[in-house]
mmCIF file with all atom_site columns, N, CA and C in Angstrom:
data_model
loop_
_atom_site.group_PDB
_atom_site.id
_atom_site.type_symbol
_atom_site.label_atom_id
_atom_site.label_alt_id
_atom_site.label_comp_id
_atom_site.label_asym_id
_atom_site.label_entity_id
_atom_site.label_seq_id
_atom_site.pdbx_PDB_ins_code
_atom_site.Cartn_x
_atom_site.Cartn_y
_atom_site.Cartn_z
_atom_site.occupancy
_atom_site.B_iso_or_equiv
_atom_site.pdbx_formal_charge
_atom_site.auth_seq_id
_atom_site.auth_comp_id
_atom_site.auth_asym_id
_atom_site.auth_atom_id
_atom_site.pdbx_PDB_model_num
ATOM 1   N N  . MET A 1 1  ? 25.490  23.839  -4.483  1.00 58.00 ? 1  MET A N  1
ATOM 2   C CA . MET A 1 1  ? 24.860  24.891  -4.696  1.00 58.00 ? 1  MET A CA 1
ATOM 3   C C  . MET A 1 1  ? 23.609  24.648  -4.558  1.00 58.00 ? 1  MET A C  1
ATOM 4   N N  . GLY A 1 2  ? 22.964  23.862  -5.809  1.00 76.00 ? 2  GLY A N  1
ATOM 5   C CA . GLY A 1 2  ? 21.599  23.641  -6.454  1.00 76.00 ? 2  GLY A CA 1
ATOM 6   C C  . GLY A 1 2  ? 20.547  22.895  -5.395  1.00 76.00 ? 2  GLY A C  1
ATOM 7   N N  . ARG A 1 3  ? 21.368  22.524  -4.250  1.00 84.00 ? 3  ARG A N  1
ATOM 8   C CA . ARG A 1 3  ? 20.455  21.709  -3.221  1.00 84.00 ? 3  ARG A CA 1
ATOM 9   C C  . ARG A 1 3  ? 19.679  22.454  -2.410  1.00 84.00 ? 3  ARG A C  1
ATOM 10  N N  . GLY A 1 4  ? 20.028  23.398  -2.069  1.00 91.00 ? 4  GLY A N  1
ATOM 11  C CA . GLY A 1 4  ? 19.276  24.697  -1.193  1.00 91.00 ? 4  GLY A CA 1
ATOM 12  C C  . GLY A 1 4  ? 17.637  24.384  -1.807  1.00 91.00 ? 4  GLY A C  1
ATOM 13  N N  . ARG A 1 5  ? 17.515  24.767  -2.709  1.00 93.00 ? 5  ARG A N  1
ATOM 14  C CA . ARG A 1 5  ? 16.123  24.541  -3.075  1.00 93.00 ? 5  ARG A CA 1
ATOM 15  C C  . ARG A 1 5  ? 15.476  23.259  -2.596  1.00 93.00 ? 5  ARG A C  1
ATOM 16  N N  . ALA A 1 6  ? 15.970  22.260  -3.103  1.00 93.00 ? 6  ALA A N  1
ATOM 17  C CA . ALA A 1 6  ? 15.026  20.838  -3.085  1.00 93.00 ? 6  ALA A CA 1
ATOM 18  C C  . ALA A 1 6  ? 15.341  20.245  -1.825  1.00 93.00 ? 6  ALA A C  1
ATOM 19  N N  . LYS A 1 7  ? 16.462  20.991  -0.650  1.00 94.00 ? 7  LYS A N  1
ATOM 20  C CA . LYS A 1 7  ? 16.341  20.499  0.438   1.00 94.00 ? 7  LYS A CA 1
ATOM 21  C C  . LYS A 1 7  ? 15.080  21.310  1.309   1.00 94.00 ? 7  LYS A C  1
ATOM 22  N N  . ALA A 1 8  ? 14.789  22.664  0.918   1.00 95.00 ? 8  ALA A N  1
ATOM 23  C CA . ALA A 1 8  ? 14.056  23.339  1.554   1.00 95.00 ? 8  ALA A CA 1
ATOM 24  C C  . ALA A 1 8  ? 12.491  22.919  1.144   1.00 95.00 ? 8  ALA A C  1
ATOM 25  N N  . LYS A 1 9  ? 12.198  22.349  -0.389  1.00 95.00 ? 9  LYS A N  1
ATOM 26  C CA . LYS A 1 9  ? 11.089  21.350  -0.777  1.00 95.00 ? 9  LYS A CA 1
ATOM 27  C C  . LYS A 1 9  ? 10.884  19.925  0.101   1.00 95.00 ? 9  LYS A C  1
ATOM 28  N N  . GLN A 1 10 ? 12.028  19.339  0.257   1.00 96.00 ? 10 GLN A N  1
ATOM 29  C CA . GLN A 1 10 ? 11.879  18.221  1.104   1.00 96.00 ? 10 GLN A CA 1
ATOM 30  C C  . GLN A 1 10 ? 11.555  18.678  2.205   1.00 96.00 ? 10 GLN A C  1
ATOM 31  N N  . THR A 1 11 ? 11.933  19.774  3.232   1.00 96.00 ? 11 THR A N  1
ATOM 32  C CA . THR A 1 11 ? 11.766  19.806  4.741   1.00 96.00 ? 11 THR A CA 1
ATOM 33  C C  . THR A 1 11 ? 10.400  20.456  4.583   1.00 96.00 ? 11 THR A C  1
ATOM 34  N N  . LYS A 1 12 ? 9.889   21.343  3.638   1.00 95.00 ? 12 LYS A N  1
ATOM 35  C CA . LYS A 1 12 ? 8.099   21.820  3.732   1.00 95.00 ? 12 LYS A CA 1
ATOM 36  C C  . LYS A 1 12 ? 7.480   20.167  3.326   1.00 95.00 ? 12 LYS A C  1
ATOM 37  N N  . VAL A 1 13 ? 7.602   19.355  2.630   1.00 94.00 ? 13 VAL A N  1
ATOM 38  C CA . VAL A 1 13 ? 7.231   17.979  2.718   1.00 94.00 ? 13 VAL A CA 1
ATOM 39  C C  . VAL A 1 13 ? 6.805   17.519  3.989   1.00 94.00 ? 13 VAL A C  1
ATOM 40  N N  . ALA A 1 14 ? 7.928   17.300  4.373   1.00 94.00 ? 14 ALA A N  1
ATOM 41  C CA . ALA A 1 14 ? 8.049   16.560  5.440   1.00 94.00 ? 14 ALA A CA 1
ATOM 42  C C  . ALA A 1 14 ? 7.288   17.031  6.517   1.00 94.00 ? 14 ALA A C  1
ATOM 43  N N  . ARG A 1 15 ? 7.621   18.562  6.987   1.00 93.00 ? 15 ARG A N  1
ATOM 44  C CA . ARG A 1 15 ? 7.028   19.246  7.839   1.00 93.00 ? 15 ARG A CA 1
ATOM 45  C C  . ARG A 1 15 ? 5.220   18.981  7.781   1.00 93.00 ? 15 ARG A C  1
ATOM 46  N N  . GLU A 1 16 ? 4.881   18.989  6.449   1.00 91.00 ? 16 GLU A N  1
ATOM 47  C CA . GLU A 1 16 ? 3.055   18.768  5.922   1.00 91.00 ? 16 GLU A CA 1
ATOM 48  C C  . GLU A 1 16 ? 2.539   17.372  6.473   1.00 91.00 ? 16 GLU A C  1
ATOM 49  N N  . LEU A 1 17 ? 3.466   16.279  6.258   1.00 88.00 ? 17 LEU A N  1
ATOM 50  C CA . LEU A 1 17 ? 3.164   15.076  6.772   1.00 88.00 ? 17 LEU A CA 1
ATOM 51  C C  . LEU A 1 17 ? 3.519   14.897  7.868   1.00 88.00 ? 17 LEU A C  1
ATOM 52  N N  . LYS A 1 18 ? 4.051   15.516  8.781   1.00 89.00 ? 18 LYS A N  1
ATOM 53  C CA . LYS A 1 18 ? 4.551   15.258  10.046  1.00 89.00 ? 18 LYS A CA 1
ATOM 54  C C  . LYS A 1 18 ? 3.468   15.758  11.276  1.00 89.00 ? 18 LYS A C  1
ATOM 55  N N  . TYR A 1 19 ? 3.046   17.005  10.392  1.00 89.00 ? 19 TYR A N  1
ATOM 56  C CA . TYR A 1 19 ? 1.859   17.926  11.277  1.00 89.00 ? 19 TYR A CA 1
ATOM 57  C C  . TYR A 1 19 ? 0.785   17.815  10.609  1.00 89.00 ? 19 TYR A C  1
ATOM 58  N N  . TYR A 1 20 ? -0.053  17.506  9.280   1.00 86.00 ? 20 TYR A N  1
ATOM 59  C CA . TYR A 1 20 ? -0.958  17.330  8.645   1.00 86.00 ? 20 TYR A CA 1
ATOM 60  C C  . TYR A 1 20 ? -1.551  16.142  9.536   1.00 86.00 ? 20 TYR A C  1
ATOM 61  N N  . SER A 1 21 ? -2.929  15.834  10.115  1.00 78.00 ? 21 SER A N  1
ATOM 62  C CA . SER A 1 21 ? -3.751  15.200  10.503  1.00 78.00 ? 21 SER A CA 1
ATOM 63  C C  . SER A 1 21 ? -4.932  15.287  9.838   1.00 78.00 ? 21 SER A C  1
ATOM 64  N N  . PRO A 1 22 ? -5.391  13.975  8.992   1.00 79.00 ? 22 PRO A N  1
ATOM 65  C CA . PRO A 1 22 ? -6.336  13.689  7.940   1.00 79.00 ? 22 PRO A CA 1
ATOM 66  C C  . PRO A 1 22 ? -7.538  13.610  9.414   1.00 79.00 ? 22 PRO A C  1
ATOM 67  N N  . ASP A 1 23 ? -9.070  13.939  8.627   1.00 83.00 ? 23 ASP A N  1
ATOM 68  C CA . ASP A 1 23 ? -10.170 13.114  9.332   1.00 83.00 ? 23 ASP A CA 1
ATOM 69  C C  . ASP A 1 23 ? -10.241 11.761  9.393   1.00 83.00 ? 23 ASP A C  1
ATOM 70  N N  . THR A 1 24 ? -10.376 11.194  10.855  1.00 82.00 ? 24 THR A N  1
ATOM 71  C CA . THR A 1 24 ? -10.286 10.332  11.123  1.00 82.00 ? 24 THR A CA 1
ATOM 72  C C  . THR A 1 24 ? -11.844 9.567   11.017  1.00 82.00 ? 24 THR A C  1
ATOM 73  N N  . ASP A 1 25 ? -11.957 8.641   10.389  1.00 88.00 ? 25 ASP A N  1
ATOM 74  C CA . ASP A 1 25 ? -13.333 7.353   10.404  1.00 88.00 ? 25 ASP A CA 1
ATOM 75  C C  . ASP A 1 25 ? -13.255 6.868   11.767  1.00 88.00 ? 25 ASP A C  1
ATOM 76  N N  . LEU A 1 26 ? -13.919 7.459   12.741  1.00 89.00 ? 26 LEU A N  1
ATOM 77  C CA . LEU A 1 26 ? -13.928 6.975   13.927  1.00 89.00 ? 26 LEU A CA 1
ATOM 78  C C  . LEU A 1 26 ? -14.939 5.476   13.953  1.00 89.00 ? 26 LEU A C  1
ATOM 79  N N  . ARG A 1 27 ? -15.716 5.812   12.884  1.00 92.00 ? 27 ARG A N  1
ATOM 80  C CA . ARG A 1 27 ? -16.699 4.353   12.678  1.00 92.00 ? 27 ARG A CA 1
ATOM 81  C C  . ARG A 1 27 ? -15.763 3.068   12.141  1.00 92.00 ? 27 ARG A C  1
ATOM 82  N N  . ALA A 1 28 ? -15.061 3.746   11.097  1.00 90.00 ? 28 ALA A N  1
ATOM 83  C CA . ALA A 1 28 ? -14.504 2.180   10.486  1.00 90.00 ? 28 ALA A CA 1
ATOM 84  C C  . ALA A 1 28 ? -13.003 1.674   11.451  1.00 90.00 ? 28 ALA A C  1
ATOM 85  N N  . LEU A 1 29 ? -12.909 2.641   12.243  1.00 88.00 ? 29 LEU A N  1
ATOM 86  C CA . LEU A 1 29 ? -11.788 2.448   13.441  1.00 88.00 ? 29 LEU A CA 1
ATOM 87  C C  . LEU A 1 29 ? -12.129 1.405   14.084  1.00 88.00 ? 29 LEU A C  1
ATOM 88  N N  . GLU A 1 30 ? -13.288 1.947   14.750  1.00 91.00 ? 30 GLU A N  1
ATOM 89  C CA . GLU A 1 30 ? -14.099 0.775   15.768  1.00 91.00 ? 30 GLU A CA 1
ATOM 90  C C  . GLU A 1 30 ? -14.836 -0.144  15.140  1.00 91.00 ? 30 GLU A C  1
ATOM 91  N N  . ALA A 1 31 ? -15.183 -0.584  14.116  1.00 92.00 ? 31 ALA A N  1
ATOM 92  C CA . ALA A 1 31 ? -15.722 -1.513  13.592  1.00 92.00 ? 31 ALA A CA 1
ATOM 93  C C  . ALA A 1 31 ? -14.085 -2.673  13.217  1.00 92.00 ? 31 ALA A C  1
ATOM 94  N N  . GLU A 1 32 ? -13.035 -1.895  12.819  1.00 92.00 ? 32 GLU A N  1
ATOM 95  C CA . GLU A 1 32 ? -11.957 -2.544  12.594  1.00 92.00 ? 32 GLU A CA 1
ATOM 96  C C  . GLU A 1 32 ? -11.527 -3.285  13.806  1.00 92.00 ? 32 GLU A C  1
ATOM 97  N N  . LEU A 1 33 ? -11.870 -2.593  15.053  1.00 92.00 ? 33 LEU A N  1
ATOM 98  C CA . LEU A 1 33 ? -10.629 -2.800  16.532  1.00 92.00 ? 33 LEU A CA 1
ATOM 99  C C  . LEU A 1 33 ? -11.385 -4.129  16.793  1.00 92.00 ? 33 LEU A C  1
ATOM 100 N N  . HIS A 1 34 ? -13.027 -4.035  16.480  1.00 91.00 ? 34 HIS A N  1
ATOM 101 C CA . HIS A 1 34 ? -13.892 -5.059  16.945  1.00 91.00 ? 34 HIS A CA 1
ATOM 102 C C  . HIS A 1 34 ? -13.862 -6.732  15.977  1.00 91.00 ? 34 HIS A C  1
ATOM 103 N N  . GLY A 1 35 ? -13.262 -6.275  15.146  1.00 88.00 ? 35 GLY A N  1
ATOM 104 C CA . GLY A 1 35 ? -13.494 -7.048  14.124  1.00 88.00 ? 35 GLY A CA 1
ATOM 105 C C  . GLY A 1 35 ? -14.387 -7.536  13.355  1.00 88.00 ? 35 GLY A C  1
ATOM 106 N N  . GLN A 1 36 ? -15.442 -6.144  13.199  1.00 71.00 ? 36 GLN A N  1
ATOM 107 C CA . GLN A 1 36 ? -16.497 -6.465  12.340  1.00 71.00 ? 36 GLN A CA 1
ATOM 108 C C  . GLN A 1 36 ? -15.820 -6.389  10.891  1.00 71.00 ? 36 GLN A C  1
ATOM 109 N N  . PRO A 1 37 ? -16.613 -6.856  9.919   1.00 67.00 ? 37 PRO A N  1
ATOM 110 C CA . PRO A 1 37 ? -16.005 -6.380  8.535   1.00 67.00 ? 37 PRO A CA 1
ATOM 111 C C  . PRO A 1 37 ? -16.766 -4.951  8.072   1.00 67.00 ? 37 PRO A C  1
ATOM 112 N N  . SER A 1 38 ? -16.169 -4.077  7.535   1.00 57.00 ? 38 SER A N  1
ATOM 113 C CA . SER A 1 38 ? -16.530 -2.881  7.237   1.00 57.00 ? 38 SER A CA 1
ATOM 114 C C  . SER A 1 38 ? -17.190 -2.669  5.691   1.00 57.00 ? 38 SER A C  1
ATOM 115 N N  . GLN A 1 39 ? -18.198 -1.658  5.664   1.00 63.00 ? 39 GLN A N  1
ATOM 116 C CA . GLN A 1 39 ? -18.996 -1.838  4.646   1.00 63.00 ? 39 GLN A CA 1
ATOM 117 C C  . GLN A 1 39 ? -17.781 -1.702  3.245   1.00 63.00 ? 39 GLN A C  1
ATOM 118 N N  . GLN A 1 40 ? -17.050 -1.381  3.077   1.00 61.00 ? 40 GLN A N  1
ATOM 119 C CA . GLN A 1 40 ? -15.872 -1.059  1.667   1.00 61.00 ? 40 GLN A CA 1
ATOM 120 C C  . GLN A 1 40 ? -15.629 -2.890  1.662   1.00 61.00 ? 40 GLN A C  1
ATOM 121 N N  . THR A 1 41 ? -15.601 -2.766  0.144   1.00 55.00 ? 41 THR A N  1
ATOM 122 C CA . THR A 1 41 ? -15.089 -3.845  -0.349  1.00 55.00 ? 41 THR A CA 1
ATOM 123 C C  . THR A 1 41 ? -13.830 -4.663  0.054   1.00 55.00 ? 41 THR A C  1
ATOM 124 N N  . THR A 1 42 ? -13.697 -5.664  0.234   1.00 56.00 ? 42 THR A N  1
ATOM 125 C CA . THR A 1 42 ? -12.337 -6.276  0.932   1.00 56.00 ? 42 THR A CA 1
ATOM 126 C C  . THR A 1 42 ? -11.556 -6.683  -0.446  1.00 56.00 ? 42 THR A C  1
ATOM 127 N N  . ARG A 1 43 ? -10.333 -7.024  -0.125  1.00 57.00 ? 43 ARG A N  1
ATOM 128 C CA . ARG A 1 43 ? -9.462  -7.715  -1.125  1.00 57.00 ? 43 ARG A CA 1
ATOM 129 C C  . ARG A 1 43 ? -9.762  -9.276  -1.309  1.00 57.00 ? 43 ARG A C  1
ATOM 130 N N  . GLY A 1 44 ? -9.630  -9.856  -2.322  1.00 58.00 ? 44 GLY A N  1
ATOM 131 C CA . GLY A 1 44 ? -9.811  -11.709 -2.503  1.00 58.00 ? 44 GLY A CA 1
ATOM 132 C C  . GLY A 1 44 ? -8.718  -12.091 -1.471  1.00 58.00 ? 44 GLY A C  1
ATOM 133 N N  . SER A 1 45 ? -8.943  -13.047 -1.170  1.00 59.00 ? 45 SER A N  1
ATOM 134 C CA . SER A 1 45 ? -7.844  -13.853 -0.469  1.00 59.00 ? 45 SER A CA 1
ATOM 135 C C  . SER A 1 45 ? -6.741  -14.416 -1.851  1.00 59.00 ? 45 SER A C  1
ATOM 136 N N  . ARG A 1 46 ? -5.642  -14.693 -1.303  1.00 58.00 ? 46 ARG A N  1
ATOM 137 C CA . ARG A 1 46 ? -4.234  -15.430 -2.312  1.00 58.00 ? 46 ARG A CA 1
ATOM 138 C C  . ARG A 1 46 ? -4.953  -16.595 -2.646  1.00 58.00 ? 46 ARG A C  1
ATOM 139 N N  . ASP A 1 47 ? -5.873  -17.592 -2.251  1.00 60.00 ? 47 ASP A N  1
ATOM 140 C CA . ASP A 1 47 ? -6.543  -18.467 -2.797  1.00 60.00 ? 47 ASP A CA 1
ATOM 141 C C  . ASP A 1 47 ? -7.339  -18.303 -4.009  1.00 60.00 ? 47 ASP A C  1
ATOM 142 N N  . ASP A 1 48 ? -7.766  -17.021 -4.403  1.00 61.00 ? 48 ASP A N  1
ATOM 143 C CA . ASP A 1 48 ? -8.547  -16.606 -5.614  1.00 61.00 ? 48 ASP A CA 1
ATOM 144 C C  . ASP A 1 48 ? -7.434  -16.544 -6.663  1.00 61.00 ? 48 ASP A C  1
ATOM 145 N N  . VAL A 1 49 ? -6.345  -16.301 -6.642  1.00 59.00 ? 49 VAL A N  1
ATOM 146 C CA . VAL A 1 49 ? -5.523  -16.254 -7.806  1.00 59.00 ? 49 VAL A CA 1
ATOM 147 C C  . VAL A 1 49 ? -4.916  -17.613 -8.207  1.00 59.00 ? 49 VAL A C  1
ATOM 148 N N  . ASP A 1 50 ? -4.976  -17.034 -9.571  1.00 62.00 ? 50 ASP A N  1
ATOM 149 C CA . ASP A 1 50 ? -3.991  -18.537 -10.129 1.00 62.00 ? 50 ASP A CA 1
ATOM 150 C C  . ASP A 1 50 ? -2.715  -18.647 -9.872  1.00 62.00 ? 50 ASP A C  1
ATOM 151 N N  . GLU A 1 51 ? -2.337  -19.858 -9.757  1.00 61.00 ? 51 GLU A N  1
ATOM 152 C CA . GLU A 1 51 ? -0.761  -19.569 -9.102  1.00 61.00 ? 51 GLU A CA 1
ATOM 153 C C  . GLU A 1 51 ? -0.260  -19.884 -10.735 1.00 61.00 ? 51 GLU A C  1
ATOM 154 N N  . ALA A 1 52 ? -0.466  -20.267 -11.709 1.00 59.00 ? 52 ALA A N  1
ATOM 155 C CA . ALA A 1 52 ? 0.380   -19.970 -12.853 1.00 59.00 ? 52 ALA A CA 1
ATOM 156 C C  . ALA A 1 52 ? 0.667   -18.629 -13.533 1.00 59.00 ? 52 ALA A C  1
ATOM 157 N N  . ASP A 1 53 ? -1.063  -17.766 -13.044 1.00 61.00 ? 53 ASP A N  1
ATOM 158 C CA . ASP A 1 53 ? -0.213  -16.375 -13.488 1.00 61.00 ? 53 ASP A CA 1
ATOM 159 C C  . ASP A 1 53 ? 0.696   -15.531 -13.089 1.00 61.00 ? 53 ASP A C  1
ATOM 160 N N  . ASP A 1 54 ? 1.014   -15.985 -11.765 1.00 61.00 ? 54 ASP A N  1
ATOM 161 C CA . ASP A 1 54 ? 1.947   -15.200 -10.441 1.00 61.00 ? 54 ASP A CA 1
ATOM 162 C C  . ASP A 1 54 ? 3.260   -15.302 -11.371 1.00 61.00 ? 54 ASP A C  1
ATOM 163 N N  . ASP A 1 55 ? 3.865   -16.097 -11.618 1.00 64.00 ? 55 ASP A N  1
ATOM 164 C CA . ASP A 1 55 ? 5.523   -16.542 -12.107 1.00 64.00 ? 55 ASP A CA 1
ATOM 165 C C  . ASP A 1 55 ? 5.623   -17.083 -13.225 1.00 64.00 ? 55 ASP A C  1
ATOM 166 N N  . ASP A 1 56 ? 6.631   -15.979 -14.372 1.00 68.00 ? 56 ASP A N  1
ATOM 167 C CA . ASP A 1 56 ? 6.791   -16.599 -15.727 1.00 68.00 ? 56 ASP A CA 1
ATOM 168 C C  . ASP A 1 56 ? 8.019   -17.361 -15.409 1.00 68.00 ? 56 ASP A C  1
ATOM 169 N N  . TYR A 1 57 ? 8.595   -17.682 -14.426 1.00 66.00 ? 57 TYR A N  1
ATOM 170 C CA . TYR A 1 57 ? 9.701   -18.368 -14.283 1.00 66.00 ? 57 TYR A CA 1
ATOM 171 C C  . TYR A 1 57 ? 9.448   -19.582 -14.659 1.00 66.00 ? 57 TYR A C  1
ATOM 172 N N  . ASP A 1 58 ? 8.255   -20.182 -14.290 1.00 66.00 ? 58 ASP A N  1
ATOM 173 C CA . ASP A 1 58 ? 8.205   -21.645 -14.675 1.00 66.00 ? 58 ASP A CA 1
ATOM 174 C C  . ASP A 1 58 ? 8.922   -21.837 -16.484 1.00 66.00 ? 58 ASP A C  1
ATOM 175 N N  . ALA A 1 59 ? 8.129   -20.701 -17.406 1.00 68.00 ? 59 ALA A N  1
ATOM 176 C CA . ALA A 1 59 ? 8.398   -21.112 -18.527 1.00 68.00 ? 59 ALA A CA 1
ATOM 177 C C  . ALA A 1 59 ? 10.124  -21.078 -18.489 1.00 68.00 ? 59 ALA A C  1
ATOM 178 N N  . TRP A 1 60 ? 11.179  -20.375 -17.915 1.00 66.00 ? 60 TRP A N  1
ATOM 179 C CA . TRP A 1 60 ? 12.549  -20.784 -18.333 1.00 66.00 ? 60 TRP A CA 1
ATOM 180 C C  . TRP A 1 60 ? 13.011  -21.847 -17.397 1.00 66.00 ? 60 TRP A C  1
ATOM 181 N N  . THR A 1 61 ? 12.243  -22.256 -16.509 1.00 70.00 ? 61 THR A N  1
ATOM 182 C CA . THR A 1 61 ? 12.879  -23.145 -16.072 1.00 70.00 ? 61 THR A CA 1
ATOM 183 C C  . THR A 1 61 ? 12.783  -24.607 -16.618 1.00 70.00 ? 61 THR A C  1
ATOM 184 N N  . SER A 1 62 ? 11.436  -24.809 -17.225 1.00 66.00 ? 62 SER A N  1
ATOM 185 C CA . SER A 1 62 ? 10.969  -25.707 -18.125 1.00 66.00 ? 62 SER A CA 1
ATOM 186 C C  . SER A 1 62 ? 11.342  -25.815 -19.201 1.00 66.00 ? 62 SER A C  1
ATOM 187 N N  . ARG A 1 63 ? 12.332  -25.316 -19.914 1.00 63.00 ? 63 ARG A N  1
ATOM 188 C CA . ARG A 1 63 ? 12.969  -25.193 -21.265 1.00 63.00 ? 63 ARG A CA 1
ATOM 189 C C  . ARG A 1 63 ? 14.670  -25.862 -21.271 1.00 63.00 ? 63 ARG A C  1
ATOM 190 N N  . GLU A 1 64 ? 14.574  -26.423 -22.020 1.00 61.00 ? 64 GLU A N  1
ATOM 191 C CA . GLU A 1 64 ? 16.229  -27.240 -22.270 1.00 61.00 ? 64 GLU A CA 1
ATOM 192 C C  . GLU A 1 64 ? 17.169  -26.043 -22.755 1.00 61.00 ? 64 GLU A C  1
ATOM 193 N N  . ARG A 1 65 ? 18.400  -26.384 -22.086 1.00 54.00 ? 65 ARG A N  1
ATOM 194 C CA . ARG A 1 65 ? 19.524  -25.185 -22.787 1.00 54.00 ? 65 ARG A CA 1
ATOM 195 C C  . ARG A 1 65 ? 20.116  -26.012 -24.191 1.00 54.00 ? 65 ARG A C  1
#
């Protein structure tokens, strides 16, 4: 019985997502399509990350049971 309000809210949100069109930055889109670097900062490559910081599983595997 209590699902009607939740379903109406979900329908409203879905409709907003479907029909809402934000302002498109056409210059950024053009630069991306032409392969030019954008003015925004880019994320670092995966090589910049220390592999030891990625996974704590190594600490578990090196221990004797």
